[in-house]
XYZ file of C-alpha atoms in Angstrom:
611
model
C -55.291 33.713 -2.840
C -57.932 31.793 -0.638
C -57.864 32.899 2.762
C -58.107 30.246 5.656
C -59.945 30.218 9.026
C -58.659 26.514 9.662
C -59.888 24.943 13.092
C -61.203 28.153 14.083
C -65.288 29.126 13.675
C -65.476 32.519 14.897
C -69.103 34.120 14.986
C -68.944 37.534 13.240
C -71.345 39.874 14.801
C -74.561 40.281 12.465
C -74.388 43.556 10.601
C -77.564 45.362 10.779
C -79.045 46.626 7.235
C -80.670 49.804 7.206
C -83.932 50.067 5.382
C -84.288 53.006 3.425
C -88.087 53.420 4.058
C -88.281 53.285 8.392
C -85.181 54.978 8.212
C -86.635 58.137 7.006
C -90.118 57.040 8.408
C -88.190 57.214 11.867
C -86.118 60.134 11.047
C -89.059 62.240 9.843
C -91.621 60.493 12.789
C -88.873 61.396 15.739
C -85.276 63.314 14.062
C -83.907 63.607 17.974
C -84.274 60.112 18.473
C -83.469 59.263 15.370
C -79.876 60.822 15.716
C -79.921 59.578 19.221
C -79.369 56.418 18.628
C -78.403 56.178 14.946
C -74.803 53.432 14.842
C -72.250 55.246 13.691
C -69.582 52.760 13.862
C -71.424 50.762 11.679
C -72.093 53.627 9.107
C -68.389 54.355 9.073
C -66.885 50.658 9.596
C -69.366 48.347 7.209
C -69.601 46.029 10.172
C -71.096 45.756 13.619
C -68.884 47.103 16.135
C -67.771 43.688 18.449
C -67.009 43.982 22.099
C -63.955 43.167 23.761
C -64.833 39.998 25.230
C -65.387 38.622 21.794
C -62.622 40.285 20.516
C -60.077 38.515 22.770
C -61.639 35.151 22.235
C -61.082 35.331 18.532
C -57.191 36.670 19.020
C -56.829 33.582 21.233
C -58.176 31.441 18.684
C -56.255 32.752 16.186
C -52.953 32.063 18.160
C -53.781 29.059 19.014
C -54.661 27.329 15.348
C -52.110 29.595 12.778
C -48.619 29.903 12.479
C -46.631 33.160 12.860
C -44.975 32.958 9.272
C -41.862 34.969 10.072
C -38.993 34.603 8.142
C -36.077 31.879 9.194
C -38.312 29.671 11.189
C -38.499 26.339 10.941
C -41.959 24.446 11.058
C -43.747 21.191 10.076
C -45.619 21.132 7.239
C -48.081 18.876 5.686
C -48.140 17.521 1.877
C -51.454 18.410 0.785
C -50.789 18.415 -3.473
C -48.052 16.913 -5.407
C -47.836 18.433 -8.783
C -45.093 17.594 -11.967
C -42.758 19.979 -10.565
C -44.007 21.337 -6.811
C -45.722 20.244 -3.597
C -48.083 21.858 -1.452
C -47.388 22.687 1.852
C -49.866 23.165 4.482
C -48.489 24.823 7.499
C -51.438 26.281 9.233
C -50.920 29.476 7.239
C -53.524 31.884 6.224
C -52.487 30.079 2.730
C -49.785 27.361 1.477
C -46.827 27.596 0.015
C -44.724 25.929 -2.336
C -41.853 23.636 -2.430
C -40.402 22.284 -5.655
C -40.255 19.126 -5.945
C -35.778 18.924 -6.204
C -35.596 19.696 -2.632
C -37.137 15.767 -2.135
C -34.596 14.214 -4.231
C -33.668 11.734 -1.400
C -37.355 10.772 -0.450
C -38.867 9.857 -3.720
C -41.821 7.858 -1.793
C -43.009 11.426 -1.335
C -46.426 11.448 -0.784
C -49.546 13.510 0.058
C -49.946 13.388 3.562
C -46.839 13.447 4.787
C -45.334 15.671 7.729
C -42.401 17.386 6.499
C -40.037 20.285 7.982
C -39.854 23.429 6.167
C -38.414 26.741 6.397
C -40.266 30.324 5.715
C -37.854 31.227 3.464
C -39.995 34.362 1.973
C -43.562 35.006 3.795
C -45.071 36.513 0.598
C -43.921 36.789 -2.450
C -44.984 39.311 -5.349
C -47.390 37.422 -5.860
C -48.695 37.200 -2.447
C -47.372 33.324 -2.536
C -46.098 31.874 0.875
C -42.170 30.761 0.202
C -40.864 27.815 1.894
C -37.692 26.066 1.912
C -37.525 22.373 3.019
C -33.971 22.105 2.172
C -32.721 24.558 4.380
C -35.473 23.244 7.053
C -33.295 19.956 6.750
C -29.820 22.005 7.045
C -31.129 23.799 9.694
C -32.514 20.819 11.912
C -29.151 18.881 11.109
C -26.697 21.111 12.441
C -29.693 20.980 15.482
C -29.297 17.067 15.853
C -25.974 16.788 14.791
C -24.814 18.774 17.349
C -26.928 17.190 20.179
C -25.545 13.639 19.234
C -22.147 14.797 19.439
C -22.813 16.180 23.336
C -25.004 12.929 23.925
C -23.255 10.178 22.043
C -26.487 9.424 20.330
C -26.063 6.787 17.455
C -26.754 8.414 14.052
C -28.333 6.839 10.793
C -26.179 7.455 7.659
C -25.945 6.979 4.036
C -22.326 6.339 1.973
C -22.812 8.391 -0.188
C -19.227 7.926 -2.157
C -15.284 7.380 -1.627
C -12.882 10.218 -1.014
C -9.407 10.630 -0.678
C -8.736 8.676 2.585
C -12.664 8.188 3.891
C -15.909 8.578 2.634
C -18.858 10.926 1.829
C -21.918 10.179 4.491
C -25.177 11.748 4.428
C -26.041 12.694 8.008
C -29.525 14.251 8.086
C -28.716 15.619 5.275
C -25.525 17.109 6.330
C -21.845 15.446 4.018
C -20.142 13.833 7.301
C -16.487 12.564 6.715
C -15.885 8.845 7.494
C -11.817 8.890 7.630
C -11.065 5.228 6.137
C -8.963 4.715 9.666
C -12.828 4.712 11.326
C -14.836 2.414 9.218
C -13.701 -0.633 10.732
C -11.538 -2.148 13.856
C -9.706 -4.270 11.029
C -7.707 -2.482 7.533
C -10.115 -1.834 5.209
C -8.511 -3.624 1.550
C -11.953 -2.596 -0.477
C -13.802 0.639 0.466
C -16.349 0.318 -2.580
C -17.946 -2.777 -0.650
C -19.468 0.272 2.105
C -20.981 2.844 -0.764
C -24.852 3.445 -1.373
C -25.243 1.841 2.651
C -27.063 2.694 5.442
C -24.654 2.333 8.378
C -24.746 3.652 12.441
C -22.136 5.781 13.429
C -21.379 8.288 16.288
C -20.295 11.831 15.566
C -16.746 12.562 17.103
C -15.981 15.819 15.803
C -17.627 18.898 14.731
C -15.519 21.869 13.495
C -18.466 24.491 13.383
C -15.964 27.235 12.160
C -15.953 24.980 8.727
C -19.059 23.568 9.575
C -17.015 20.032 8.775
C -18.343 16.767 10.847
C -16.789 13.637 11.187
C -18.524 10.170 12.237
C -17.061 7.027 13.441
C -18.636 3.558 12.690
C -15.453 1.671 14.011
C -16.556 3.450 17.704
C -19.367 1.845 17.716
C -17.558 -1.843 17.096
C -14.826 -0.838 19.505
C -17.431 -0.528 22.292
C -18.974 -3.842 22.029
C -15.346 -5.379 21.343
C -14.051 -3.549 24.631
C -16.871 -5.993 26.933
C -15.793 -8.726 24.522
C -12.040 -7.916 25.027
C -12.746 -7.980 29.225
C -14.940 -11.451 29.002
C -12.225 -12.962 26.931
C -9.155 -11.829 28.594
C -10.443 -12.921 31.828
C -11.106 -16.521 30.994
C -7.129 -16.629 29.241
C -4.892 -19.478 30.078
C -1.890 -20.909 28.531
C -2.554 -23.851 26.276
C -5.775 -22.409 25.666
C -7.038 -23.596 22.005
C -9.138 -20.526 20.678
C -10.198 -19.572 16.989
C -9.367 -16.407 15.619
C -8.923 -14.777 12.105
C -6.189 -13.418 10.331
C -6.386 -9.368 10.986
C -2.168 -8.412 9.783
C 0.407 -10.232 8.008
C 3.646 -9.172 8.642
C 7.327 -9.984 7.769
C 8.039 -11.368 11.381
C 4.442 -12.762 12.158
C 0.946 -12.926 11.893
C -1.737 -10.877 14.040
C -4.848 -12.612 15.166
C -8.096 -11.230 16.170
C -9.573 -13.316 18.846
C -12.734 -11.666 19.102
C -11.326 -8.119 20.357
C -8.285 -9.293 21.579
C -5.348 -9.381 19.178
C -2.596 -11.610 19.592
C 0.959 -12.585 17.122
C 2.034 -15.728 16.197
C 5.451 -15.473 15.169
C 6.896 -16.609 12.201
C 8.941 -19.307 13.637
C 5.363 -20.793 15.708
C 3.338 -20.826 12.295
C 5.346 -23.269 11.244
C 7.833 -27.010 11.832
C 9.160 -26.336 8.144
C 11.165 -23.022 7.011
C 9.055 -20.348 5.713
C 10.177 -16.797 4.349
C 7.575 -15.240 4.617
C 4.095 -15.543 6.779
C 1.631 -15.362 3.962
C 3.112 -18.533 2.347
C 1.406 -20.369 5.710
C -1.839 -17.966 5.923
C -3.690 -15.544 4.446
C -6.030 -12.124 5.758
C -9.281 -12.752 6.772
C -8.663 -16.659 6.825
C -10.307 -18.545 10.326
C -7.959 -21.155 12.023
C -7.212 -22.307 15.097
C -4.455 -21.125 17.788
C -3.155 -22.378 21.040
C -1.918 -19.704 23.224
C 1.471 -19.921 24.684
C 1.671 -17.394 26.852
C 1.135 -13.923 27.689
C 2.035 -10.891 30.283
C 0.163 -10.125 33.581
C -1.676 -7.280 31.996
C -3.081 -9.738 29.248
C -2.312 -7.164 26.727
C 0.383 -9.133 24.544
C -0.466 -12.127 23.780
C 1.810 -14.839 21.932
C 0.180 -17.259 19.786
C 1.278 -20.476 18.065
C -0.417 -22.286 14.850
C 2.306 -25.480 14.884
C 2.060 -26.625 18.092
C -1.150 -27.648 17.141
C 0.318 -30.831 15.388
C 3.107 -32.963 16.489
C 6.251 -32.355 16.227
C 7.932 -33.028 12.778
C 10.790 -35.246 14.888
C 8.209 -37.605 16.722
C 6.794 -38.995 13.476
C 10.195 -39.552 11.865
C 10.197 -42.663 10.856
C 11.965 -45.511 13.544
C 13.476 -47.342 11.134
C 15.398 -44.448 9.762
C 19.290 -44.689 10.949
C 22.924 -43.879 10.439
C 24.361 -44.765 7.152
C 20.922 -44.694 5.657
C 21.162 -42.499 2.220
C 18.041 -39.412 2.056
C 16.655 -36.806 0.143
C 15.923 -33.444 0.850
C 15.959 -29.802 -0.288
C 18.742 -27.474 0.765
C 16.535 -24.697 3.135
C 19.323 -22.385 4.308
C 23.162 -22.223 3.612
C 25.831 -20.527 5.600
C 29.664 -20.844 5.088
C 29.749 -23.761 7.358
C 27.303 -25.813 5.684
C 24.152 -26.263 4.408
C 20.800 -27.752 6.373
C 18.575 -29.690 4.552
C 15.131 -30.881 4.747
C 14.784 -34.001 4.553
C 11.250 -34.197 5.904
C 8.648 -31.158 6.715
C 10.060 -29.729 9.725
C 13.136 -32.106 10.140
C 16.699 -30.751 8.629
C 20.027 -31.898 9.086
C 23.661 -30.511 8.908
C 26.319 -30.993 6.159
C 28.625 -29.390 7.042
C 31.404 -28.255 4.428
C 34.366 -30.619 5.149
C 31.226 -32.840 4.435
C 31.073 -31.954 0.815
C 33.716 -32.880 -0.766
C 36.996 -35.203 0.125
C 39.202 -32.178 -0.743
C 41.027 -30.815 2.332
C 41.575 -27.083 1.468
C 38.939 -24.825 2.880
C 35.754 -23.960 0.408
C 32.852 -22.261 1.007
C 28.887 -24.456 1.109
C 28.144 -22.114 -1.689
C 30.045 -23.451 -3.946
C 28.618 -26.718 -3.806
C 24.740 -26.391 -3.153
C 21.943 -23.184 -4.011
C 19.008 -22.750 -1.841
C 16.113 -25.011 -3.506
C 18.536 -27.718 -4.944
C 17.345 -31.173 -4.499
C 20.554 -33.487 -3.020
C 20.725 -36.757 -1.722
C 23.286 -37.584 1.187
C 23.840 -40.033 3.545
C 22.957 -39.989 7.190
C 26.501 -39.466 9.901
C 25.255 -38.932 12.902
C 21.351 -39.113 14.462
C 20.100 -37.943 17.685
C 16.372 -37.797 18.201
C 16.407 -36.220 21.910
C 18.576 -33.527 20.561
C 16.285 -33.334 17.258
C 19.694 -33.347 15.192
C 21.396 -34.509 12.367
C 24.070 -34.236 10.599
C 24.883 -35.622 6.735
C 27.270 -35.869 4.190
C 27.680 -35.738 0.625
C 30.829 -36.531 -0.324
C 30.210 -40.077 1.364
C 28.592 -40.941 -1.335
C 31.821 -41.256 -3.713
C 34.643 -43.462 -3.148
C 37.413 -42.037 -0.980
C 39.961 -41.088 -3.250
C 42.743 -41.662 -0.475
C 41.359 -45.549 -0.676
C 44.403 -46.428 -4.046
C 46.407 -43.354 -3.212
C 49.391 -45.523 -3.645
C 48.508 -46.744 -7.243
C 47.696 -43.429 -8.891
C 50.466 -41.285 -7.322
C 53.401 -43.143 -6.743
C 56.405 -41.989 -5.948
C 58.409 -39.921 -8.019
C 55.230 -40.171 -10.854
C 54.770 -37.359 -13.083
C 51.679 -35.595 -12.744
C 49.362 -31.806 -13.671
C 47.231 -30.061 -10.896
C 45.603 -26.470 -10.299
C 46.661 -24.381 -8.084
C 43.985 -23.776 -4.937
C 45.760 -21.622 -2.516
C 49.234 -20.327 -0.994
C 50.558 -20.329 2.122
C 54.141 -18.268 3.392
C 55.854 -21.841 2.914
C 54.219 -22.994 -0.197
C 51.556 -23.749 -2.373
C 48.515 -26.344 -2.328
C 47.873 -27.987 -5.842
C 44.934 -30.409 -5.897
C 45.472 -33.437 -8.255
C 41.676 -34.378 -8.078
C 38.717 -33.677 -6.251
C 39.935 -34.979 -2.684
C 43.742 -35.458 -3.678
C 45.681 -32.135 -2.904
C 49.725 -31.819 -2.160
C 51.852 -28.950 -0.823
C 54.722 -27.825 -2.831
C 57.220 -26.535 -0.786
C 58.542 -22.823 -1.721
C 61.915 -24.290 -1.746
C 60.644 -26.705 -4.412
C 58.842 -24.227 -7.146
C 62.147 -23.098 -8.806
C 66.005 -24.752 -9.204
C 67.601 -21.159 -9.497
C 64.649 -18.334 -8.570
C 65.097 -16.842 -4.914
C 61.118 -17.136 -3.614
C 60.072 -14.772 -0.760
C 56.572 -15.713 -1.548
C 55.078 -18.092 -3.717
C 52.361 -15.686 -5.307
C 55.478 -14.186 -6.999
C 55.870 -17.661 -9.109
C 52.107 -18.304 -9.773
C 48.492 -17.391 -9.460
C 45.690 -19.541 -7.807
C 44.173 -21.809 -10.655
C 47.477 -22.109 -12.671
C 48.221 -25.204 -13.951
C 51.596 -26.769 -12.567
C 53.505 -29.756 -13.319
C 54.464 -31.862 -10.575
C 56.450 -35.012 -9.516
C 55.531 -37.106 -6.337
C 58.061 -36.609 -3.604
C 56.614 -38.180 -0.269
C 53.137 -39.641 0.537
C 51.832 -40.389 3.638
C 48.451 -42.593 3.333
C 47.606 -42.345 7.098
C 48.314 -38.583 7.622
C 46.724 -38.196 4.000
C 49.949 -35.545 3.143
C 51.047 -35.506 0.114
C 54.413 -34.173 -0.878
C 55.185 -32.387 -4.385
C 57.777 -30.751 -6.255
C 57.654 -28.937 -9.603
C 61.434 -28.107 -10.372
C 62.054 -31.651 -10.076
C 59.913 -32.134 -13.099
C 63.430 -30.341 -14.972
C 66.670 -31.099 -14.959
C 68.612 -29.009 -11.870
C 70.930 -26.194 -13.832
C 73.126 -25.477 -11.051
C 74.811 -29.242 -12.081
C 75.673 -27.598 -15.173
C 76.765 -24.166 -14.118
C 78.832 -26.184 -11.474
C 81.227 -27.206 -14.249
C 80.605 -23.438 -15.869
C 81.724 -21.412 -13.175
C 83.966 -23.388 -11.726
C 86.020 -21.687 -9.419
C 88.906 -19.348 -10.785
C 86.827 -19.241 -14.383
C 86.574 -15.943 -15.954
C 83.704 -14.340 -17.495
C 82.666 -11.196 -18.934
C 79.918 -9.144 -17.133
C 78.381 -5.539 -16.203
C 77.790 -4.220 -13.073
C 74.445 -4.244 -12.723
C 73.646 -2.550 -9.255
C 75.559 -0.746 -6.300
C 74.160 -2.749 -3.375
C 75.479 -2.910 0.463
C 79.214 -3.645 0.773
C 79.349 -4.858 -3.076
C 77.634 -4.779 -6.171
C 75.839 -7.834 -8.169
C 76.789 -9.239 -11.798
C 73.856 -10.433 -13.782
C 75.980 -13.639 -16.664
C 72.993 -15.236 -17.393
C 68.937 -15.385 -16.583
C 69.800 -17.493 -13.099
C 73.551 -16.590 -12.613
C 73.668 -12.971 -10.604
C 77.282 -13.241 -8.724
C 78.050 -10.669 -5.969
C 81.045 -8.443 -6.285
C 82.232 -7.507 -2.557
C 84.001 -3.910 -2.429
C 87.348 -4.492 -2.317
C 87.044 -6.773 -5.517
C 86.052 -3.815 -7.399
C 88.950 -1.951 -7.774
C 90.362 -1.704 -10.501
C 94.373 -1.977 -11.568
C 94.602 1.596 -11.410
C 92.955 1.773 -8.630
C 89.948 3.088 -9.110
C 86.499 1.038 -9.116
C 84.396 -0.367 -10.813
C 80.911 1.444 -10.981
C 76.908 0.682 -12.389
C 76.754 -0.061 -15.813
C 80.345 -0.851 -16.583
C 81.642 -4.091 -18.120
C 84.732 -6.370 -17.281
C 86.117 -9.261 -16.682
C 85.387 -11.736 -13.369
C 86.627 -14.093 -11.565
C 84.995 -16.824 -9.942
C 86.440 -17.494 -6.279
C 83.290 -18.727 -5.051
C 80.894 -21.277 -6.096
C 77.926 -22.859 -3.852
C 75.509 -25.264 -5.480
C 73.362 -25.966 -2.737
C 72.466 -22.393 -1.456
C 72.863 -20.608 -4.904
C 75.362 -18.850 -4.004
C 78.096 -17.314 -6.392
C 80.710 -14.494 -5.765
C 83.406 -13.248 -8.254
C 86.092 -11.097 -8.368
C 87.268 -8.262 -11.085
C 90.593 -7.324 -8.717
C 91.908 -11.499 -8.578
C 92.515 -11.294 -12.404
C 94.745 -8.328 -12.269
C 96.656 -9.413 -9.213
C 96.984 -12.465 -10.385
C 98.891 -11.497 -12.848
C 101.113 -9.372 -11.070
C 101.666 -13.023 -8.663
C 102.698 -14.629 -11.947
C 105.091 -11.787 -12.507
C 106.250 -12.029 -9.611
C 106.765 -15.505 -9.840
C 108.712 -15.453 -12.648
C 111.013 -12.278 -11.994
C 111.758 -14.442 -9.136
C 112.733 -17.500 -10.972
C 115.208 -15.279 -13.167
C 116.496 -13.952 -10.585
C 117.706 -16.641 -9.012
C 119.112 -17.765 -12.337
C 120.997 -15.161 -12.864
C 122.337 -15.568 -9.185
C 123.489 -18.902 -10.268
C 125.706 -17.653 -12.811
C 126.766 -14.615 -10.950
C 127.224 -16.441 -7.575
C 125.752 -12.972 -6.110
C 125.897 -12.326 -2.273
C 122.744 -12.875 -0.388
C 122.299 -8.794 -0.453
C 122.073 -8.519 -3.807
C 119.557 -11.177 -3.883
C 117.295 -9.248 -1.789
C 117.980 -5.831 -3.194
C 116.442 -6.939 -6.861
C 113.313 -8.665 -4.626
C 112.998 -5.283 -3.016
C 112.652 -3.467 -6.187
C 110.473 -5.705 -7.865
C 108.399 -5.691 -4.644
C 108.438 -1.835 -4.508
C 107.037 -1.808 -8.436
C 104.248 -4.090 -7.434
C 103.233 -1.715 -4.728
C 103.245 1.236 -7.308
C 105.912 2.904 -5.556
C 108.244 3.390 -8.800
């Protein structure tokens, strides 16, 4: 190994040589003087012996030009050789040392030269080599400037090295910073691969030295020169103000606009005269336009933005020549069970409302006329351009059914509708679209007793019906379906005439009688005492005899019979004609007016069950 006075020329004392010949000339001439002054330092040392004054000058020399290689230090170096696979270091070492060459992966441009830092890793090696490290020199330095960046804010160089889950890899001084995704910009980052293999400024925030982890910010940096932005442009803010901005956040309610470090939301209903169900069907992120602001609170801090007040209003550039009665097209925008509104022209809708829709007078909902999209035509009903409304119709643009009433539904003509809804007192059958009638409950059915008229049909059923009253201006029509069949009742009038008999079962117990089912629409009521039977007993459920009629009502459908009347009728007829012989046997006889009464007494008395 060479060894190195560098920078330092220090005069080593001339060592005297001793000539063999005067030597022992001397030594024989004069011995005592000889050992007198004979240099024994010089004998023992090789050298000539040097005196303390020139001893210290070459220590300070020393210190002054050479390094004190001990181990874990940190020094700059100098690139005096580049080889295939090392570079020589020059640190002002009694000799160099040796670096290899994958410690400079990140400075290819390496060259001879150069100042770089290294670390005496090993001060001699077996060989007597001088180790370095320049890698853990870098490492070592890092943690050094990292740290003081942190305390003084310094901004920082880095490389991107790569994406990571939720940030990125940056190469700070050689030290892997984190760069959490939330702190590359002030605005959502949508493509991180846009940022890798850059050189970017940031500002270290946090340092965990426990896990030696540090994280950088480059969004700090923009956030500071925002913040003076944000202050110049919130003090100049007025309302009407026409400012550009871009599109930073879409949202379902509105849109969030960067104004230059001021955010501020238009809301959905301010991007737009038109409709829109969504934001992003009016903007986009990132896109540049041009808002007016419409007002704001006293802090400044929420601001409220508007994109269509930036053209005129939808209503002002309606056409003048547009008026009632005037037919237009338009899509249907939103529908609610009232009615539908309808855009007729961008940002200009009008109502039709449900009775609107069709000439039929039973309720219905919008829905099940019109679909959000549909394309209808209508006709204009009402127009008011202060108010900015209108309302239309549809059904307007058909004929009024009601217009020949009189010609297609005359009275007492025949006629088939469906059933649309019920009511406690009847139903409503519609004829034709437009054209319903009520059937009263009373007029569904000649013999059934109706509580409600569900019990007789269902909504969409199919009825026959005959005309009964009309009423053009009221627009009521009257109908009847059991007129559209002969009554039965004038049959069973002649039937169950009163004092006919007719065989029957008793087919329930109910309050103070029972009820006698003779045909499908004939159910007579038995009251209590016209159950009992001749020997006394009654009748009960489930057993058959014979009835008498001793009531018949046509009108309110209301029959009563009697099993008792047929018996005791009989016993009247006996009676009858007991009496009748009597008396002519009293003609013959001439009996007294006693014996008259006597043979009525026991005839009587037999009636009564008493003998």
């Amino acid at each position: 190994m060479a060894e190195k006075a560098k920078n330092a020329e220090v005069e080593a004392p001339e060592v005297s040589t001793v000539e063999e010949a005067p030597v022992v000339s001397e030594a024989q001439a004069n011995p005592e003087k000889f050992l007198k002054e004979f240099n024994w330092h010089n004998y023992q040392e090789g050298i000539d012996e040097v005196d303390d004054q020139q001893l210290q000058e070459f220590e300070k020399l020393v210190e002054e030009n050479f390094v004190d290689t001990l181990n874990d230090e940190v020094v700059e170096g100098t690139v005096v050789h580049i080889s295939d696979r090392d570079a020589i270091i020059d640190i002002n070492a009694k000799s160099e040392g040796v670096i290899s060459l994958n410690e400079f992966r990140y400075n290819p441009g390496l060259a001879v030269g150069d100042k770089v830092e290294v670390l005496i890793d090993v001060r001699e090696d077996a060989t007597g080599q001088l180790v370095l490290s320049h890698r853990k020199a870098r490492v070592i330095k890092a943690w050094d400037r990292v740290n003081a960046a942190h305390d003084t804010g310094e901004i920082v160089n880095g490389f991107v090295k790569c994406r990571t889950k939720g940030g990125m890899i940056v190469d700070v001084f050689g030290i892997e910073a984190f760069l959490p995704g939330s702190q590359i910009d002030v605005k959502p980052i949508r493509d991180y691969d846009q940022y890798v293999n850059k050189t970017m400024e940031f500002k270290v925030v946090k340092i965990n030295h426990e896990f030696k982890n540090v994280v950088v910010s480059h969004k700090a940096l923009i956030e500071a020169d925002i913040e003076e932005q944000k202050k110049e442009i919130i003090g100049q803010l007025e309302k009407g103000q026409v400012l550009e901005g871009v599109v930073k956040n879409i949202t379902s309610y509105g849109v969030f606009i960067d104004l230059g470090g001021v955010d501020g939301l238009v809301h959905i209903t301010d991007l737009s005269w038109s409709r829109i169900n969504h934001p992003n069907e009016i903007v986009e992120l990132d896109q540049k336009l041009n808002v007016v602001i419409l007002d704001f609170d006293e802090n400044k801090s929420r601001i409220q933005l508007g994109l269509k007040q930036l053209s005129k209003h939808p209503w002002e550039a309606l056409a003048e020549e547009v008026k009632v009665g005037d037919k237009v097209k338009g899509k249907v925008v939103v529908i609610a069970d009232y009615g539908a509104f309808i855009e007729v022209a961008d940002g200009v809708e009008g109502l039709i409302h449900v009775s609107e829709m069709s000439w039929s007078t039973h309720l219905r909902s919008a829905q099940d006329f019109v679909a959000v999209g549909d394309e209808v035509e209508a006709v204009i009903l009402t127009l008011d351009r202060e108010e900015r409304k209108m309302s239309l119709g549809i059904k307007q643009l058909t004929p009024d059914p009601w217009t020949d009433i009189t010609t297609k539904y005359p009275l007492a003509s025949k006629h088939t509708g469906v059933v649309r809804n019920f009511t406690n007192f009847g139903v409503f059958v519609e004829l034709e679209e437009g054209i319903d009638g009520l059937i009263y409950i009373s007029d569904l059915s000649w013999t059934k007793k109706i509580k409600h008229p569900s019990e007789f049909c269902a909504v969409g059923d199919k009825l026959d019906v005959i005309v009964l009253e009309l009423d053009v201006e009221g627009r009521k029509l009257s109908l009847g379906h059991k007129q559209t069949t002969d009554n039965p009742w004038d049959k069973y009038e002649t039937e169950f005439a009163l004092d006919t008999t007719h065989p029957g079962a008793i087919e329930e117990i109910v309050d103070k009688g029972a009820t006698v089912k003779f045909n499908e629409d004939i159910v007579a009521f038995i009251p209590s005492r016209h159950l009992e039977k001749e020997d006394g007993s009654k009748l009960k459920k489930g057993e058959s005899a014979d009835f008498k009629i001793i009531e018949f009502n046509k009108d309110f459908k209301r029959v009563v019979a009697s099993h008792t009347a047929i018996f005791k009728a009989e016993e009247a007829k006996n009676v009858k004609v007991a009496a009748k012989k009597a008396a002519a046997a009293a003609a013959e006889a001439k009996p007294t007016l006693g014996d008259a009464n006597d043979a009525l007494q026991a005839l009587k008395d037999k009636m009564d069950g008493k003998k």
